[in-house]
Amino acid sequence: MNFEFADEAPKLMILLYGLVAFVVVVGGLLFLLDAVPTWFARRRDARLIAASASGGTVTIGRLKPREGVLGLFFLLPTVLLLLIGLVVPAVRTLVLSFMDSDGTNWVGLANYDWMFSQDEIVKVLTNTLLWVILVPLIATSIGLIYAVMVDKARFESIAKSLIFMPMAISFVGAGIIWKFVYAYRSEEQDQIGLLNQIVVFFGGEPRQWLLNAPLNTLLLIVVMVWIQAGFAMVVLSAAIKAIPADIVEAARLDGVNAWQMFWRVTLPSIRPALIVVVVTISIATLKVFDIVRTMTNGNYETGVVANEMYNQAFRAGETGQGSALAVILFVLVVPIVIYQIRNLRKQREV
Amino acid sequence: MAVSTRPRQAFAIASVLGLALTATACGGSDSKNDKADSPECAAYKEYQGHSGKKVSIYASIRDLEADRLQNSWKEFADCTGIKINYEGSGEFEAQLQVRVDGGNAPDIAFIPQPGLLTRFAEAGKLKPVSAETKAMAEKNYSPDWLKYSTVGGQFYGAPLGSNVKSFVWYSPKTFKEKGYTVPTTWDELIALSDKIAATGQKPWCAGIESGDATGWPATDWIEDLMLRTQTPEVYDQWVTHGIPFNDPKVAEALDKAGTILKNEKYVNGGYGGVKSIATTSFQEGGLPITQGKCTLHRQASFYANQWPEGTKVAEDGDVFAFYFPGIDAAKGKPVLGGGEFTVAFADRPEVQAVQTYLASAEHANSRAKIGDWVSANKGLDLANVANPIDKLSVQILQDPKTVFRFDGSDLMPAAVGSGSFWKGMIEWINGKDTAATLTFIEGTWPK
């Protein structure tokens, strides 16, 4: 297809306006962020100067309410947006989950009953469980092993950027890439999928990888691990580098081998970072949607909660059932978030 | 604070600049339509009087087809001064729901699923059409077609484009070389399939992968065979849940489809075994015909757009299609098809004017002239339809003897029609037996 810039002029104009609007809004915000505190500071300075000039004493306490106003000024947009974007929809979803498909009649717990009585949905829940157990475990392990291995190696930065690169790809993009990796063509045709090409190269028969459960779910999990391992590696590598040199040296003097070094020194020292990584990946995994939707759309028994929720609520028009799935997802995420917060508090106290 | 003032100035300048640009963008777009009184606009007299008003249209039609659609109402827009904002989306079905729920409904939507249309109508979101639109629709479409957009006695919009699904694509060239003849009965079709299979080639090719709509091409197979093994009345009962989804009559149709689709000797030419149907995209499903790797491919008229560039679609060309034969001659000539309906979420006069125009024969002809389009509009002049398959489709649609039925999955509630029916078909192709598949689908029918 030919691309005529002249034909696209109206769209390009919209693009230009978009860019200008972006600069205006972001510029305006930065300007406010800079100007408002400066203005407050100037006024305080002026007052201080005026007060000291008149010889009076200046009490710091008198300035507190003003700073409170300043704090409110910054807090208000966040609170407002949280309310509109999080609290209200969450409450509404909860209410809708007790209602029928178009949200008019109360049905009690029927939607939750449906969830656990349909084999399809039970399968979706078990798949999600499989994801949440495997992805954080494998991604963190790979990231950790990689971080330890490349630590102080010769081409450390290059090796690290290689594994970190998938992080820069969106989930949808990753899904499309891996769909090609698993692509199937019959024996008589040229293979376009990497995996089947390898199989054929070794004399095997090409397979339809994404067709058979539970193998297909595992193959989708590989995609998520591929993305998240880089994140785990970067955080853990930083934590490893932050281990005080004297501890490492002391351990060396005590004559530890590499194995003992890893289990007795490295691992305990990076424990907080490790927990952060596992928790973050767990939450991301619970919410996984894009990969499944792009690659199989939950067909062939690969569905997960977020994907099924979307299909029920927006494709099938079963708002109640979709909302119930969303609530379940929320319930599953909450304990992990609470654990994470408590963990952070504990660290701060130490 | 040690912040230099220079960036701040830059931001201030940028802000002012942006405001100025936005201001100029808003002004100066109100042009008077001076064409309104010219002779070529005489046909649009009755729609005039809404100059400068805007109407938004949302549909699933995209890319080339969308450009052609927009061209088809260009003259109307120029002559009436109504600005039509068209937007096509690949996520139409889900996004329409989101937009309507969010209070951001388009003025007009082209909904291809009467099931979805019913849902919006029952929720009170759709506006009933004006008397003019209704008169126009009744003039141009058969009562059959009007029925699909009538909910609770209230008529919501005329059909726009249509398609005919009961086609089997083949290669006239190959048929000539091998001495095959176009089958006109089911038995001849099976005899031909056996004959081809005996040569060691798989006669049929199929593909039902279609992104997040995977499975729909298989539902068309079942619907076509419901019409061929049962009566149209049973088909209607099946679609409206008058008989359960796992009724023996449905099982019969499914098994009949299985004699081709689940026959390892018959499918899947050029792609592999039966299971390869599930992962072969519908766009690529029939392509092995052009490579001589399969001979028959059951797919709708719109598959004409999928052939590689340079393929001649004609009775004496590289590919063509014949009518998917019936099983019992006594049951007539059942035809399965689909189409989209123009419904309105607003009842402003200019919206109604556009809705009326889209139901008119003028629009149907205007769109057909641009190419590759079929409509059940009775006012559509066959001379304006160039593509031979489209011509055949229009003839079938306009033939009063045709027993036409709308795509069943589109009529069913979305939870089944674009949910469990698709999913069930995928699993059925994947090896699940007929009874278990039908029972699963029956279990998901909304109470």
PDB file of N, CA and C in Angstrom, chain B residues 401-441:
ATOM      1  N   LYS B 401     -37.728 -16.978  -4.478  1.00  0.00           N
ATOM      2  CA  LYS B 401     -37.824 -18.399  -4.136  1.00  0.00           C
ATOM      3  C   LYS B 401     -36.799 -18.806  -3.076  1.00  0.00           C
ATOM      4  N   THR B 402     -35.832 -17.956  -2.864  1.00  0.00           N
ATOM      5  CA  THR B 402     -34.785 -18.276  -1.907  1.00  0.00           C
ATOM      6  C   THR B 402     -35.344 -18.347  -0.494  1.00  0.00           C
ATOM      7  N   VAL B 403     -34.990 -19.431   0.224  1.00  0.00           N
ATOM      8  CA  VAL B 403     -35.348 -19.509   1.643  1.00  0.00           C
ATOM      9  C   VAL B 403     -34.160 -18.951   2.412  1.00  0.00           C
ATOM     10  N   PHE B 404     -34.256 -17.671   2.770  1.00  0.00           N
ATOM     11  CA  PHE B 404     -33.110 -17.029   3.407  1.00  0.00           C
ATOM     12  C   PHE B 404     -33.202 -17.118   4.925  1.00  0.00           C
ATOM     13  N   ARG B 405     -32.086 -17.420   5.540  1.00  0.00           N
ATOM     14  CA  ARG B 405     -32.015 -17.357   6.993  1.00  0.00           C
ATOM     15  C   ARG B 405     -30.754 -16.610   7.412  1.00  0.00           C
ATOM     16  N   PHE B 406     -30.906 -15.808   8.468  1.00  0.00           N
ATOM     17  CA  PHE B 406     -29.785 -15.016   8.965  1.00  0.00           C
ATOM     18  C   PHE B 406     -28.844 -15.902   9.780  1.00  0.00           C
ATOM     19  N   ASP B 407     -27.569 -15.573   9.729  1.00  0.00           N
ATOM     20  CA  ASP B 407     -26.546 -16.281  10.497  1.00  0.00           C
ATOM     21  C   ASP B 407     -27.019 -16.518  11.938  1.00  0.00           C
ATOM     22  N   GLY B 408     -27.184 -17.795  12.300  1.00  0.00           N
ATOM     23  CA  GLY B 408     -27.776 -18.139  13.594  1.00  0.00           C
ATOM     24  C   GLY B 408     -26.989 -17.646  14.789  1.00  0.00           C
ATOM     25  N   SER B 409     -25.651 -17.745  14.725  1.00  0.00           N
ATOM     26  CA  SER B 409     -24.870 -17.354  15.900  1.00  0.00           C
ATOM     27  C   SER B 409     -25.010 -15.857  16.151  1.00  0.00           C
ATOM     28  N   ASP B 410     -25.259 -15.078  15.087  1.00  0.00           N
ATOM     29  CA  ASP B 410     -25.439 -13.644  15.266  1.00  0.00           C
ATOM     30  C   ASP B 410     -26.799 -13.307  15.869  1.00  0.00           C
ATOM     31  N   LEU B 411     -27.743 -14.244  15.719  1.00  0.00           N
ATOM     32  CA  LEU B 411     -29.080 -14.004  16.272  1.00  0.00           C
ATOM     33  C   LEU B 411     -29.164 -14.406  17.737  1.00  0.00           C
ATOM     34  N   MET B 412     -28.309 -15.365  18.122  1.00  0.00           N
ATOM     35  CA  MET B 412     -28.362 -15.870  19.497  1.00  0.00           C
ATOM     36  C   MET B 412     -27.798 -14.835  20.465  1.00  0.00           C
ATOM     37  N   PRO B 413     -28.115 -14.980  21.752  1.00  0.00           N
ATOM     38  CA  PRO B 413     -27.507 -14.077  22.736  1.00  0.00           C
ATOM     39  C   PRO B 413     -25.976 -14.180  22.642  1.00  0.00           C
ATOM     40  N   ALA B 414     -25.297 -13.050  22.860  1.00  0.00           N
ATOM     41  CA  ALA B 414     -23.854 -13.021  22.663  1.00  0.00           C
ATOM     42  C   ALA B 414     -23.120 -14.077  23.479  1.00  0.00           C
ATOM     43  N   ALA B 415     -23.635 -14.387  24.685  1.00  0.00           N
ATOM     44  CA  ALA B 415     -22.954 -15.365  25.542  1.00  0.00           C
ATOM     45  C   ALA B 415     -22.807 -16.700  24.814  1.00  0.00           C
ATOM     46  N   VAL B 416     -23.774 -17.011  23.945  1.00  0.00           N
ATOM     47  CA  VAL B 416     -23.694 -18.232  23.149  1.00  0.00           C
ATOM     48  C   VAL B 416     -23.136 -17.908  21.766  1.00  0.00           C
ATOM     49  N   GLY B 417     -23.806 -16.984  21.064  1.00  0.00           N
ATOM     50  CA  GLY B 417     -23.503 -16.714  19.665  1.00  0.00           C
ATOM     51  C   GLY B 417     -22.092 -16.271  19.388  1.00  0.00           C
ATOM     52  N   SER B 418     -21.505 -15.478  20.296  1.00  0.00           N
ATOM     53  CA  SER B 418     -20.107 -15.110  20.078  1.00  0.00           C
ATOM     54  C   SER B 418     -19.286 -15.526  21.295  1.00  0.00           C
ATOM     55  N   GLY B 419     -19.723 -16.556  21.952  1.00  0.00           N
ATOM     56  CA  GLY B 419     -18.996 -17.075  23.117  1.00  0.00           C
ATOM     57  C   GLY B 419     -18.887 -18.589  23.053  1.00  0.00           C
ATOM     58  N   SER B 420     -19.813 -19.236  23.734  1.00  0.00           N
ATOM     59  CA  SER B 420     -19.672 -20.685  23.889  1.00  0.00           C
ATOM     60  C   SER B 420     -19.855 -21.463  22.585  1.00  0.00           C
ATOM     61  N   PHE B 421     -20.618 -20.913  21.629  1.00  0.00           N
ATOM     62  CA  PHE B 421     -20.779 -21.604  20.351  1.00  0.00           C
ATOM     63  C   PHE B 421     -19.422 -21.678  19.644  1.00  0.00           C
ATOM     64  N   TRP B 422     -18.714 -20.532  19.612  1.00  0.00           N
ATOM     65  CA  TRP B 422     -17.381 -20.513  19.008  1.00  0.00           C
ATOM     66  C   TRP B 422     -16.449 -21.469  19.739  1.00  0.00           C
ATOM     67  N   LYS B 423     -16.459 -21.343  21.050  1.00  0.00           N
ATOM     68  CA  LYS B 423     -15.553 -22.143  21.872  1.00  0.00           C
ATOM     69  C   LYS B 423     -15.856 -23.631  21.686  1.00  0.00           C
ATOM     70  N   GLY B 424     -17.168 -23.948  21.691  1.00  0.00           N
ATOM     71  CA  GLY B 424     -17.584 -25.329  21.515  1.00  0.00           C
ATOM     72  C   GLY B 424     -17.101 -25.900  20.191  1.00  0.00           C
ATOM     73  N   MET B 425     -17.184 -25.087  19.140  1.00  0.00           N
ATOM     74  CA  MET B 425     -16.752 -25.542  17.820  1.00  0.00           C
ATOM     75  C   MET B 425     -15.259 -25.836  17.787  1.00  0.00           C
ATOM     76  N   ILE B 426     -14.486 -24.979  18.463  1.00  0.00           N
ATOM     77  CA  ILE B 426     -13.036 -25.190  18.507  1.00  0.00           C
ATOM     78  C   ILE B 426     -12.737 -26.529  19.171  1.00  0.00           C
ATOM     79  N   GLU B 427     -13.419 -26.775  20.292  1.00  0.00           N
ATOM     80  CA  GLU B 427     -13.161 -28.025  21.015  1.00  0.00           C
ATOM     81  C   GLU B 427     -13.662 -29.235  20.231  1.00  0.00           C
ATOM     82  N   TRP B 428     -14.749 -29.007  19.492  1.00  0.00           N
ATOM     83  CA  TRP B 428     -15.311 -30.092  18.680  1.00  0.00           C
ATOM     84  C   TRP B 428     -14.319 -30.484  17.585  1.00  0.00           C
ATOM     85  N   ILE B 429     -13.759 -29.493  16.916  1.00  0.00           N
ATOM     86  CA  ILE B 429     -12.724 -29.746  15.903  1.00  0.00           C
ATOM     87  C   ILE B 429     -11.527 -30.420  16.562  1.00  0.00           C
ATOM     88  N   ASN B 430     -11.278 -30.006  17.788  1.00  0.00           N
ATOM     89  CA  ASN B 430     -10.117 -30.477  18.530  1.00  0.00           C
ATOM     90  C   ASN B 430     -10.314 -31.888  19.091  1.00  0.00           C
ATOM     91  N   GLY B 431     -11.458 -32.499  18.832  1.00  0.00           N
ATOM     92  CA  GLY B 431     -11.629 -33.892  19.205  1.00  0.00           C
ATOM     93  C   GLY B 431     -12.775 -34.188  20.161  1.00  0.00           C
ATOM     94  N   LYS B 432     -13.406 -33.137  20.735  1.00  0.00           N
ATOM     95  CA  LYS B 432     -14.506 -33.381  21.658  1.00  0.00           C
ATOM     96  C   LYS B 432     -15.702 -33.952  20.884  1.00  0.00           C
ATOM     97  N   ASP B 433     -16.472 -34.873  21.502  1.00  0.00           N
ATOM     98  CA  ASP B 433     -17.561 -35.464  20.734  1.00  0.00           C
ATOM     99  C   ASP B 433     -18.771 -34.533  20.671  1.00  0.00           C
ATOM    100  N   THR B 434     -19.677 -34.877  19.752  1.00  0.00           N
ATOM    101  CA  THR B 434     -20.819 -34.010  19.468  1.00  0.00           C
ATOM    102  C   THR B 434     -21.699 -33.771  20.691  1.00  0.00           C
ATOM    103  N   ALA B 435     -22.051 -34.851  21.401  1.00  0.00           N
ATOM    104  CA  ALA B 435     -22.967 -34.718  22.541  1.00  0.00           C
ATOM    105  C   ALA B 435     -22.381 -33.798  23.610  1.00  0.00           C
ATOM    106  N   ALA B 436     -21.134 -34.016  23.974  1.00  0.00           N
ATOM    107  CA  ALA B 436     -20.505 -33.212  25.027  1.00  0.00           C
ATOM    108  C   ALA B 436     -20.417 -31.750  24.602  1.00  0.00           C
ATOM    109  N   THR B 437     -20.104 -31.515  23.344  1.00  0.00           N
ATOM    110  CA  THR B 437     -19.999 -30.146  22.835  1.00  0.00           C
ATOM    111  C   THR B 437     -21.338 -29.427  22.954  1.00  0.00           C
ATOM    112  N   LEU B 438     -22.409 -30.101  22.503  1.00  0.00           N
ATOM    113  CA  LEU B 438     -23.720 -29.460  22.511  1.00  0.00           C
ATOM    114  C   LEU B 438     -24.219 -29.234  23.935  1.00  0.00           C
ATOM    115  N   THR B 439     -23.925 -30.169  24.819  1.00  0.00           N
ATOM    116  CA  THR B 439     -24.354 -30.013  26.208  1.00  0.00           C
ATOM    117  C   THR B 439     -23.639 -28.822  26.857  1.00  0.00           C
ATOM    118  N   PHE B 440     -22.370 -28.672  26.532  1.00  0.00           N
ATOM    119  CA  PHE B 440     -21.626 -27.534  27.071  1.00  0.00           C
ATOM    120  C   PHE B 440     -22.256 -26.218  26.606  1.00  0.00           C
ATOM    121  N   ILE B 441     -22.584 -26.125  25.314  1.00  0.00           N
ATOM    122  CA  ILE B 441     -23.159 -24.876  24.791  1.00  0.00           C
ATOM    123  C   ILE B 441     -24.537 -24.625  25.413  1.00  0.00           C
TER     124      ILE B 441
END
